[in-house]
mmCIF file of C-alpha atoms in Angstrom:
data_model
loop_
_atom_site.group_PDB
_atom_site.id
_atom_site.type_symbol
_atom_site.label_atom_id
_atom_site.label_comp_id
_atom_site.label_asym_id
_atom_site.label_seq_id
_atom_site.Cartn_x
_atom_site.Cartn_y
_atom_site.Cartn_z
ATOM 1 C CA MET H 1 5.510 23.447 17.946
ATOM 2 C CA GLY H 2 3.742 25.822 15.568
ATOM 3 C CA SER H 3 3.600 25.534 11.790
ATOM 4 C CA ARG H 4 5.804 27.778 9.635
ATOM 5 C CA PHE H 5 2.786 28.099 7.316
ATOM 6 C CA ASP H 6 -0.078 30.361 8.302
ATOM 7 C CA GLU H 7 -2.949 28.050 7.295
ATOM 8 C CA MET H 8 -3.771 24.569 6.086
ATOM 9 C CA ARG H 9 -5.753 23.656 2.977
ATOM 10 C CA ILE H 10 -6.984 20.192 2.008
ATOM 11 C CA PHE H 11 -8.027 19.505 -1.585
ATOM 12 C CA ALA H 12 -9.176 16.288 -3.221
ATOM 13 C CA GLY H 13 -9.535 14.749 -6.634
ATOM 14 C CA ASN H 14 -12.223 12.235 -7.542
ATOM 15 C CA GLY H 15 -10.194 9.245 -6.357
ATOM 16 C CA ASN H 16 -11.782 9.026 -2.888
ATOM 17 C CA SER H 17 -13.836 12.119 -2.127
ATOM 18 C CA ALA H 18 -15.674 10.466 0.775
ATOM 19 C CA LEU H 19 -12.407 9.770 2.614
ATOM 20 C CA ALA H 20 -11.165 13.297 1.893
ATOM 21 C CA GLN H 21 -14.333 14.771 3.400
ATOM 22 C CA ALA H 22 -14.057 12.512 6.450
ATOM 23 C CA VAL H 23 -10.454 13.653 6.951
ATOM 24 C CA CYS H 24 -11.512 17.309 6.713
ATOM 25 C CA ASP H 25 -14.285 16.727 9.250
ATOM 26 C CA ARG H 26 -11.766 15.269 11.701
ATOM 27 C CA VAL H 27 -9.171 17.981 11.116
ATOM 28 C CA GLY H 28 -11.819 20.667 11.403
ATOM 29 C CA VAL H 29 -11.237 22.434 8.103
ATOM 30 C CA PRO H 30 -13.534 22.639 5.048
ATOM 31 C CA LEU H 31 -12.642 20.678 1.943
ATOM 32 C CA GLY H 32 -10.841 22.983 -0.482
ATOM 33 C CA ASP H 33 -12.912 24.484 -3.290
ATOM 34 C CA ALA H 34 -11.678 23.314 -6.685
ATOM 35 C CA THR H 35 -13.366 22.816 -10.041
ATOM 36 C CA ILE H 36 -12.489 19.584 -11.852
ATOM 37 C CA VAL H 37 -13.815 19.203 -15.391
ATOM 38 C CA LYS H 38 -13.227 16.547 -18.021
ATOM 39 C CA PHE H 39 -13.855 17.883 -21.511
ATOM 40 C CA SER H 40 -15.261 15.914 -24.438
ATOM 41 C CA ASN H 41 -11.718 15.496 -25.792
ATOM 42 C CA GLU H 42 -10.838 13.808 -22.442
ATOM 43 C CA ASN H 43 -8.594 16.671 -21.340
ATOM 44 C CA ILE H 44 -8.855 17.420 -17.633
ATOM 45 C CA PHE H 45 -9.103 21.019 -16.415
ATOM 46 C CA ILE H 46 -8.713 22.047 -12.781
ATOM 47 C CA LYS H 47 -9.122 25.462 -11.200
ATOM 48 C CA LEU H 48 -8.543 26.343 -7.546
ATOM 49 C CA ASN H 49 -11.357 28.608 -6.386
ATOM 50 C CA GLU H 50 -9.506 29.918 -3.336
ATOM 51 C CA SER H 51 -6.063 31.231 -2.550
ATOM 52 C CA VAL H 52 -3.308 28.847 -1.500
ATOM 53 C CA ARG H 53 -0.472 31.387 -1.453
ATOM 54 C CA GLU H 54 1.982 30.387 1.300
ATOM 55 C CA LYS H 55 -0.532 27.830 2.592
ATOM 56 C CA ASP H 56 0.252 24.286 3.745
ATOM 57 C CA VAL H 57 -1.613 22.283 1.096
ATOM 58 C CA PHE H 58 -2.575 18.608 1.319
ATOM 59 C CA ILE H 59 -4.016 16.870 -1.749
ATOM 60 C CA VAL H 60 -5.927 13.662 -0.973
ATOM 61 C CA GLN H 61 -6.168 11.334 -3.959
ATOM 62 C CA SER H 62 -6.391 7.548 -4.112
ATOM 63 C CA LEU H 63 -5.145 6.239 -7.442
ATOM 64 C CA SER H 64 -8.019 3.890 -8.059
ATOM 65 C CA ALA H 65 -10.090 2.313 -10.801
ATOM 66 C CA PRO H 66 -12.234 3.003 -12.679
ATOM 67 C CA ASP H 67 -10.542 5.710 -14.752
ATOM 68 C CA LEU H 68 -7.175 5.205 -13.067
ATOM 69 C CA SER H 69 -5.361 7.343 -15.624
ATOM 70 C CA ASP H 70 -7.784 10.203 -14.899
ATOM 71 C CA ARG H 71 -7.061 9.871 -11.189
ATOM 72 C CA VAL H 72 -3.321 10.078 -11.840
ATOM 73 C CA MET H 73 -3.733 13.152 -14.041
ATOM 74 C CA GLU H 74 -6.006 14.838 -11.478
ATOM 75 C CA LEU H 75 -3.322 14.402 -8.834
ATOM 76 C CA LEU H 76 -0.578 15.776 -11.050
ATOM 77 C CA ILE H 77 -2.674 18.721 -12.250
ATOM 78 C CA LEU H 78 -3.784 19.588 -8.713
ATOM 79 C CA ILE H 79 -0.156 19.601 -7.586
ATOM 80 C CA ASP H 80 0.845 21.779 -10.546
ATOM 81 C CA ALA H 81 -2.042 24.183 -9.937
ATOM 82 C CA CYS H 82 -1.031 24.593 -6.287
ATOM 83 C CA LYS H 83 2.625 25.084 -7.203
ATOM 84 C CA ARG H 84 1.781 27.783 -9.757
ATOM 85 C CA ALA H 85 -0.510 29.447 -7.203
ATOM 86 C CA SER H 86 2.490 29.827 -4.845
ATOM 87 C CA ALA H 87 1.508 27.252 -2.231
ATOM 88 C CA GLY H 88 3.985 27.190 0.640
ATOM 89 C CA ARG H 89 4.206 23.397 0.781
ATOM 90 C CA ILE H 90 2.389 20.643 -1.113
ATOM 91 C CA THR H 91 1.887 17.191 0.361
ATOM 92 C CA ALA H 92 0.436 14.454 -1.864
ATOM 93 C CA VAL H 93 -1.719 12.219 0.339
ATOM 94 C CA ILE H 94 -2.105 8.969 -1.604
ATOM 95 C CA PRO H 95 -3.966 6.358 0.484
ATOM 96 C CA TYR H 96 -3.581 3.817 -2.330
ATOM 97 C CA TYR H 97 -0.535 4.039 -4.595
ATOM 98 C CA ALA H 98 -1.230 2.482 -7.988
ATOM 99 C CA TYR H 99 1.260 0.463 -10.033
ATOM 100 C CA GLY H 100 2.759 -0.908 -6.822
ATOM 101 C CA ARG H 101 3.254 -4.318 -8.423
ATOM 102 C CA THR H 102 5.550 -2.904 -11.134
ATOM 103 C CA ASP H 103 8.306 -2.019 -8.673
ATOM 104 C CA LYS H 104 11.088 -3.917 -10.475
ATOM 105 C CA ARG H 105 12.035 -5.452 -13.809
ATOM 106 C CA ASP H 106 11.127 -9.119 -13.435
ATOM 107 C CA GLN H 107 11.343 -9.880 -17.158
ATOM 108 C CA PRO H 108 13.088 -8.345 -20.186
ATOM 109 C CA ARG H 109 11.915 -5.087 -21.786
ATOM 110 C CA VAL H 110 9.416 -4.034 -19.129
ATOM 111 C CA PRO H 111 9.126 -0.697 -17.288
ATOM 112 C CA ILE H 112 9.296 0.138 -13.606
ATOM 113 C CA THR H 113 6.042 2.078 -13.582
ATOM 114 C CA ALA H 114 5.984 2.639 -9.831
ATOM 115 C CA ARG H 115 9.223 4.623 -10.232
ATOM 116 C CA LEU H 116 7.846 6.509 -13.249
ATOM 117 C CA LEU H 117 4.805 7.554 -11.225
ATOM 118 C CA ALA H 118 7.026 8.717 -8.365
ATOM 119 C CA ASP H 119 9.062 10.815 -10.810
ATOM 120 C CA MET H 120 5.939 12.459 -12.204
ATOM 121 C CA ILE H 121 4.632 13.355 -8.751
ATOM 122 C CA GLN H 122 7.933 15.020 -7.891
ATOM 123 C CA VAL H 123 8.246 16.860 -11.203
ATOM 124 C CA ALA H 124 4.678 18.143 -10.787
ATOM 125 C CA GLY H 125 5.841 19.909 -7.638
ATOM 126 C CA ALA H 126 5.014 17.834 -4.558
ATOM 127 C CA HIS H 127 7.257 18.556 -1.580
ATOM 128 C CA GLN H 128 6.417 15.343 0.262
ATOM 129 C CA VAL H 129 4.249 12.234 0.024
ATOM 130 C CA LEU H 130 2.016 10.474 2.523
ATOM 131 C CA THR H 131 0.763 6.984 1.677
ATOM 132 C CA ILE H 132 -0.576 3.821 3.323
ATOM 133 C CA ASP H 133 0.780 0.249 3.117
ATOM 134 C CA LEU H 134 2.695 0.213 -0.147
ATOM 135 C CA HIS H 135 2.657 -3.108 -1.968
ATOM 136 C CA ALA H 136 6.462 -3.029 -1.916
ATOM 137 C CA GLY H 137 8.337 -1.054 0.720
ATOM 138 C CA GLN H 138 11.181 -0.175 -1.638
ATOM 139 C CA ILE H 139 8.841 2.190 -3.500
ATOM 140 C CA GLN H 140 9.670 4.714 -0.772
ATOM 141 C CA GLY H 141 13.161 4.823 -2.245
ATOM 142 C CA PHE H 142 11.796 5.914 -5.631
ATOM 143 C CA PHE H 143 11.143 9.356 -4.136
ATOM 144 C CA SER H 144 13.847 11.908 -3.413
ATOM 145 C CA ILE H 145 11.386 13.951 -1.325
ATOM 146 C CA PRO H 146 10.225 13.040 2.219
ATOM 147 C CA THR H 147 7.861 10.065 2.077
ATOM 148 C CA ASP H 148 5.857 8.741 5.014
ATOM 149 C CA GLU H 149 4.370 5.255 4.657
ATOM 150 C CA LEU H 150 1.662 4.699 7.245
ATOM 151 C CA THR H 151 0.163 1.328 8.051
ATOM 152 C CA ALA H 152 -3.470 0.473 8.628
ATOM 153 C CA MET H 153 -2.709 -3.105 9.673
ATOM 154 C CA HIS H 154 -3.275 -2.150 13.317
ATOM 155 C CA LEU H 155 -6.939 -1.408 12.486
ATOM 156 C CA LEU H 156 -7.362 -4.946 11.187
ATOM 157 C CA VAL H 157 -5.534 -6.395 14.200
ATOM 158 C CA ARG H 158 -7.732 -4.425 16.599
ATOM 159 C CA TYR H 159 -10.900 -5.644 14.858
ATOM 160 C CA PHE H 160 -9.999 -9.315 15.284
ATOM 161 C CA ALA H 161 -8.470 -8.833 18.737
ATOM 162 C CA ASP H 162 -11.793 -7.447 19.970
ATOM 163 C CA LYS H 163 -13.458 -10.756 19.070
ATOM 164 C CA GLY H 164 -11.495 -12.467 21.825
ATOM 165 C CA TRP H 165 -10.971 -15.743 19.985
ATOM 166 C CA ASP H 166 -8.605 -18.309 21.477
ATOM 167 C CA ASP H 167 -8.544 -20.561 18.407
ATOM 168 C CA ALA H 168 -7.485 -18.041 15.748
ATOM 169 C CA ILE H 169 -4.589 -18.574 13.355
ATOM 170 C CA VAL H 170 -3.229 -16.017 10.894
ATOM 171 C CA VAL H 171 -2.610 -17.255 7.352
ATOM 172 C CA SER H 172 -0.266 -15.627 4.846
ATOM 173 C CA PRO H 173 -1.496 -16.199 1.273
ATOM 174 C CA ASP H 174 2.076 -16.605 0.032
ATOM 175 C CA VAL H 175 5.673 -16.716 1.202
ATOM 176 C CA GLY H 176 6.326 -13.155 0.035
ATOM 177 C CA PHE H 177 3.879 -11.710 2.537
ATOM 178 C CA ALA H 178 4.986 -13.995 5.375
ATOM 179 C CA LYS H 179 7.017 -11.359 7.240
ATOM 180 C CA ARG H 180 4.139 -8.894 7.483
ATOM 181 C CA ALA H 181 1.724 -11.713 8.259
ATOM 182 C CA ARG H 182 4.033 -12.805 11.085
ATOM 183 C CA ASN H 183 3.935 -9.281 12.529
ATOM 184 C CA PHE H 184 0.145 -9.380 12.267
ATOM 185 C CA ALA H 185 0.051 -12.729 14.073
ATOM 186 C CA GLU H 186 2.387 -11.515 16.836
ATOM 187 C CA ALA H 187 0.264 -8.411 17.390
ATOM 188 C CA LEU H 188 -2.816 -10.614 17.619
ATOM 189 C CA GLY H 189 -1.101 -13.213 19.791
ATOM 190 C CA ALA H 190 -1.930 -16.000 17.347
ATOM 191 C CA PRO H 191 0.127 -18.620 15.477
ATOM 192 C CA LEU H 192 1.015 -18.284 11.803
ATOM 193 C CA ALA H 193 0.429 -20.535 8.807
ATOM 194 C CA ILE H 194 1.765 -19.931 5.297
ATOM 195 C CA ALA H 195 0.327 -21.013 1.971
ATOM 196 C CA GLU H 196 3.173 -21.892 -0.369
ATOM 197 C CA LYS H 197 2.250 -20.708 -3.830
ATOM 198 C CA ARG H 198 4.038 -20.819 -7.135
ATOM 199 C CA ARG H 199 2.995 -19.295 -10.425
ATOM 200 C CA VAL H 200 3.133 -21.732 -13.321
ATOM 201 C CA GLN H 201 3.939 -20.509 -16.824
ATOM 202 C CA HIS H 202 1.704 -21.431 -19.739
ATOM 203 C CA PHE H 203 3.046 -21.008 -23.264
ATOM 204 C CA GLY H 204 -0.321 -21.106 -24.980
ATOM 205 C CA ARG H 205 -0.694 -17.515 -26.156
ATOM 206 C CA THR H 206 -1.218 -16.918 -29.870
ATOM 207 C CA ASP H 207 1.550 -14.286 -29.906
ATOM 208 C CA GLY H 208 4.092 -16.812 -28.684
ATOM 209 C CA GLY H 209 4.296 -15.306 -25.207
ATOM 210 C CA SER H 210 3.421 -16.859 -21.892
ATOM 211 C CA LEU H 211 0.904 -16.346 -19.144
ATOM 212 C CA THR H 212 1.153 -17.258 -15.473
ATOM 213 C CA SER H 213 -1.538 -18.574 -13.165
ATOM 214 C CA PRO H 214 -1.368 -19.190 -9.419
ATOM 215 C CA GLU H 215 -1.097 -22.716 -8.107
ATOM 216 C CA ILE H 216 -1.273 -23.513 -4.418
ATOM 217 C CA LEU H 217 1.094 -26.321 -3.540
ATOM 218 C CA ASN H 218 0.794 -26.852 0.196
ATOM 219 C CA LEU H 219 0.152 -25.272 3.565
ATOM 220 C CA ILE H 220 2.814 -24.760 6.213
ATOM 221 C CA GLY H 221 0.994 -24.998 9.536
ATOM 222 C CA ASP H 222 -2.006 -26.756 11.080
ATOM 223 C CA VAL H 223 -5.385 -25.024 10.613
ATOM 224 C CA ALA H 224 -7.686 -27.947 11.405
ATOM 225 C CA GLY H 225 -10.567 -26.837 13.636
ATOM 226 C CA LYS H 226 -9.298 -23.239 13.830
ATOM 227 C CA ARG H 227 -10.602 -19.825 12.811
ATOM 228 C CA CYS H 228 -8.334 -18.738 9.975
ATOM 229 C CA ILE H 229 -7.594 -15.063 9.315
ATOM 230 C CA LEU H 230 -6.129 -14.534 5.869
ATOM 231 C CA VAL H 231 -4.190 -11.269 5.702
ATOM 232 C CA ASP H 232 -2.802 -9.395 2.695
ATOM 233 C CA ASP H 233 -2.058 -5.805 1.731
ATOM 234 C CA GLU H 234 -4.550 -5.776 -1.148
ATOM 235 C CA ILE H 235 -7.077 -7.938 -2.945
ATOM 236 C CA ALA H 236 -7.270 -7.267 -6.679
ATOM 237 C CA THR H 237 -9.004 -10.047 -8.630
ATOM 238 C CA GLY H 238 -9.364 -12.297 -5.590
ATOM 239 C CA GLY H 239 -8.025 -15.303 -7.480
ATOM 240 C CA SER H 240 -5.146 -16.050 -5.117
ATOM 241 C CA MET H 241 -7.333 -15.499 -2.067
ATOM 242 C CA LEU H 242 -9.960 -17.928 -3.354
ATOM 243 C CA GLU H 243 -7.272 -20.549 -4.016
ATOM 244 C CA VAL H 244 -6.118 -20.275 -0.401
ATOM 245 C CA ILE H 245 -9.707 -20.394 0.892
ATOM 246 C CA ASP H 246 -10.216 -23.695 -0.950
ATOM 247 C CA LEU H 247 -6.959 -25.016 0.491
ATOM 248 C CA LEU H 248 -7.948 -24.071 4.042
ATOM 249 C CA GLU H 249 -11.313 -25.795 3.598
ATOM 250 C CA ARG H 250 -9.554 -28.978 2.514
ATOM 251 C CA GLU H 251 -7.253 -28.728 5.526
ATOM 252 C CA GLY H 252 -10.232 -28.658 7.907
ATOM 253 C CA ALA H 253 -10.447 -24.963 8.883
ATOM 254 C CA ARG H 254 -13.394 -24.201 11.178
ATOM 255 C CA GLU H 255 -14.120 -20.726 9.802
ATOM 256 C CA ILE H 256 -12.297 -18.515 7.305
ATOM 257 C CA TYR H 257 -11.965 -14.730 7.461
ATOM 258 C CA ALA H 258 -9.955 -12.453 5.190
ATOM 259 C CA SER H 259 -8.496 -9.012 5.724
ATOM 260 C CA CYS H 260 -6.663 -6.502 3.574
ATOM 261 C CA VAL H 261 -5.872 -2.812 3.669
ATOM 262 C CA HIS H 262 -6.750 -2.074 0.038
ATOM 263 C CA ALA H 263 -9.904 -3.624 -1.448
ATOM 264 C CA VAL H 264 -9.295 -3.186 -5.172
ATOM 265 C CA LEU H 265 -11.915 -5.848 -5.999
ATOM 266 C CA ALA H 266 -11.411 -5.659 -9.758
ATOM 267 C CA GLY H 267 -13.883 -7.243 -12.145
ATOM 268 C CA ASN H 268 -16.142 -9.799 -10.460
ATOM 269 C CA ALA H 269 -13.874 -10.273 -7.433
ATOM 270 C CA ALA H 270 -16.534 -9.092 -4.980
ATOM 271 C CA GLN H 271 -19.101 -11.524 -6.358
ATOM 272 C CA ARG H 272 -16.645 -14.427 -6.264
ATOM 273 C CA LEU H 273 -15.631 -13.699 -2.666
ATOM 274 C CA ARG H 274 -19.244 -13.268 -1.610
ATOM 275 C CA SER H 275 -20.102 -16.663 -3.106
ATOM 276 C CA SER H 276 -17.202 -18.365 -1.319
ATOM 277 C CA SER H 277 -17.193 -19.841 2.184
ATOM 278 C CA LEU H 278 -15.600 -16.650 3.533
ATOM 279 C CA LYS H 279 -17.325 -15.459 6.708
ATOM 280 C CA GLU H 280 -16.101 -11.870 6.471
ATOM 281 C CA LEU H 281 -13.768 -9.699 4.443
ATOM 282 C CA VAL H 282 -12.412 -6.900 6.632
ATOM 283 C CA THR H 283 -10.816 -3.970 4.827
ATOM 284 C CA THR H 284 -10.412 -0.177 4.978
ATOM 285 C CA ASP H 285 -11.659 2.813 3.009
ATOM 286 C CA THR H 286 -8.332 3.683 1.353
ATOM 287 C CA LEU H 287 -10.239 2.893 -1.841
ATOM 288 C CA PRO H 288 -13.894 3.692 -2.547
ATOM 289 C CA ILE H 289 -16.030 0.564 -2.782
ATOM 290 C CA ALA H 290 -19.043 0.828 -5.091
ATOM 291 C CA PRO H 291 -22.447 -0.126 -3.615
ATOM 292 C CA GLU H 292 -22.787 -3.059 -6.010
ATOM 293 C CA LYS H 293 -19.540 -4.524 -4.626
ATOM 294 C CA ARG H 294 -20.697 -4.469 -1.012
ATOM 295 C CA TRP H 295 -22.343 -7.337 0.838
ATOM 296 C CA PRO H 296 -23.216 -8.071 4.498
ATOM 297 C CA GLY H 297 -19.940 -9.917 5.032
ATOM 298 C CA LEU H 298 -17.846 -6.915 3.945
ATOM 299 C CA VAL H 299 -16.583 -4.839 6.887
ATOM 300 C CA VAL H 300 -15.002 -1.476 6.037
ATOM 301 C CA LEU H 301 -12.894 0.282 8.669
ATOM 302 C CA SER H 302 -12.044 3.949 8.181
ATOM 303 C CA VAL H 303 -8.488 5.301 8.024
ATOM 304 C CA SER H 304 -9.747 8.898 8.212
ATOM 305 C CA HIS H 305 -8.720 9.355 11.856
ATOM 306 C CA LEU H 306 -5.197 8.092 11.083
ATOM 307 C CA VAL H 307 -4.757 10.306 8.014
ATOM 308 C CA ALA H 308 -6.223 13.326 9.830
ATOM 309 C CA GLU H 309 -3.882 12.859 12.800
ATOM 310 C CA VAL H 310 -0.819 12.611 10.567
ATOM 311 C CA ILE H 311 -1.832 15.646 8.502
ATOM 312 C CA GLN H 312 -2.176 17.662 11.693
ATOM 313 C CA ARG H 313 1.234 16.466 12.893
ATOM 314 C CA ILE H 314 2.924 17.300 9.597
ATOM 315 C CA HIS H 315 1.341 20.754 9.644
ATOM 316 C CA SER H 316 2.449 21.342 13.229
ATOM 317 C CA GLY H 317 5.951 19.928 12.765
ATOM 318 C CA VAL H 318 5.374 17.059 15.218
ATOM 319 C CA SER H 319 6.861 13.583 14.769
ATOM 320 C CA VAL H 320 4.623 11.119 12.960
ATOM 321 C CA ASP H 321 6.430 8.046 14.286
ATOM 322 C CA THR H 322 5.316 8.644 17.880
ATOM 323 C CA ILE H 323 1.743 7.681 16.917
ATOM 324 C CA PHE H 324 2.815 4.077 16.382
ATOM 325 C CA GLN H 325 4.860 4.030 19.584
ATOM 326 C CA GLN H 326 1.666 4.586 21.604
ATOM 327 C CA ARG H 327 -0.414 1.425 21.448
ATOM 328 C CA ASN H 328 -3.579 3.141 22.661
ATOM 329 C CA HIS H 329 -3.267 6.331 20.626
ATOM 330 C CA PRO H 330 -6.697 7.404 19.272
ATOM 331 C CA ALA H 331 -5.332 7.476 15.706
ATOM 332 C CA LEU H 332 -4.757 3.727 15.911
ATOM 333 C CA GLY H 333 -8.453 3.071 16.242
#
């Protein structure tokens, strides 16, 4: 099936330029020429240096730290620039969707920022959204435009499956992630263990409010003498992951590995994980990882082939879902 648009264009903000270039290399098109400038008053200016009139435009932008607010504004301004330049269709490709944890009101007088961000992307002029492993699946429902949520979990499964271990066990870091961890374990052909975690409130703040901190209570499952594979969608500060690592050590785990799709690694998370007993942290390049946050035990798998394949299918009007129905499809690594 041919595209109803004459040509494809792929542009990128500063959120993950390396991934955007890798996607372009796989698709076989040059990265779109755009000027992005941040003025001394912190205003962001963007100019497209090529025509996008009636073109099928894809904007690749991970909403990542540092300068997260700048990344959000770059995405919105790029979309607006393409809309005002008469682009035929605009697809926002967001490998990592920020504010995924604020997907509901879990206490009084708080916003639902994930919904606010979705509204802004639509108002800016995006016709559809492509993202990877949302922190909460219901975020798809915040959009009234077509939204495709891809998964990179199969890349992590394939990595561990290739090791050929017969003593592996998958560990969910909390009950909330247990369903996806179970799917991971079934794909790997391994049993599942679950760390039961509760967050305890502390009313010690000077403003009279409260803070919460994670507390691991117990482990459901037997990990003694086994290779444990912790799996989560993202690692932010690493605090919860380190708590589970300590628990697995106490329970007699033979070796401990961790995997996640999005390596946020905020603050000193990388240093703390590197100093732990973790053998490897396996992740993807949905987010750029600074050189100072890398270490020999960090394995980064690329999602560029998956994103490139889906972009080509969207452009050609071919079903995206069929990729995941073919276990040995090249896009699945």
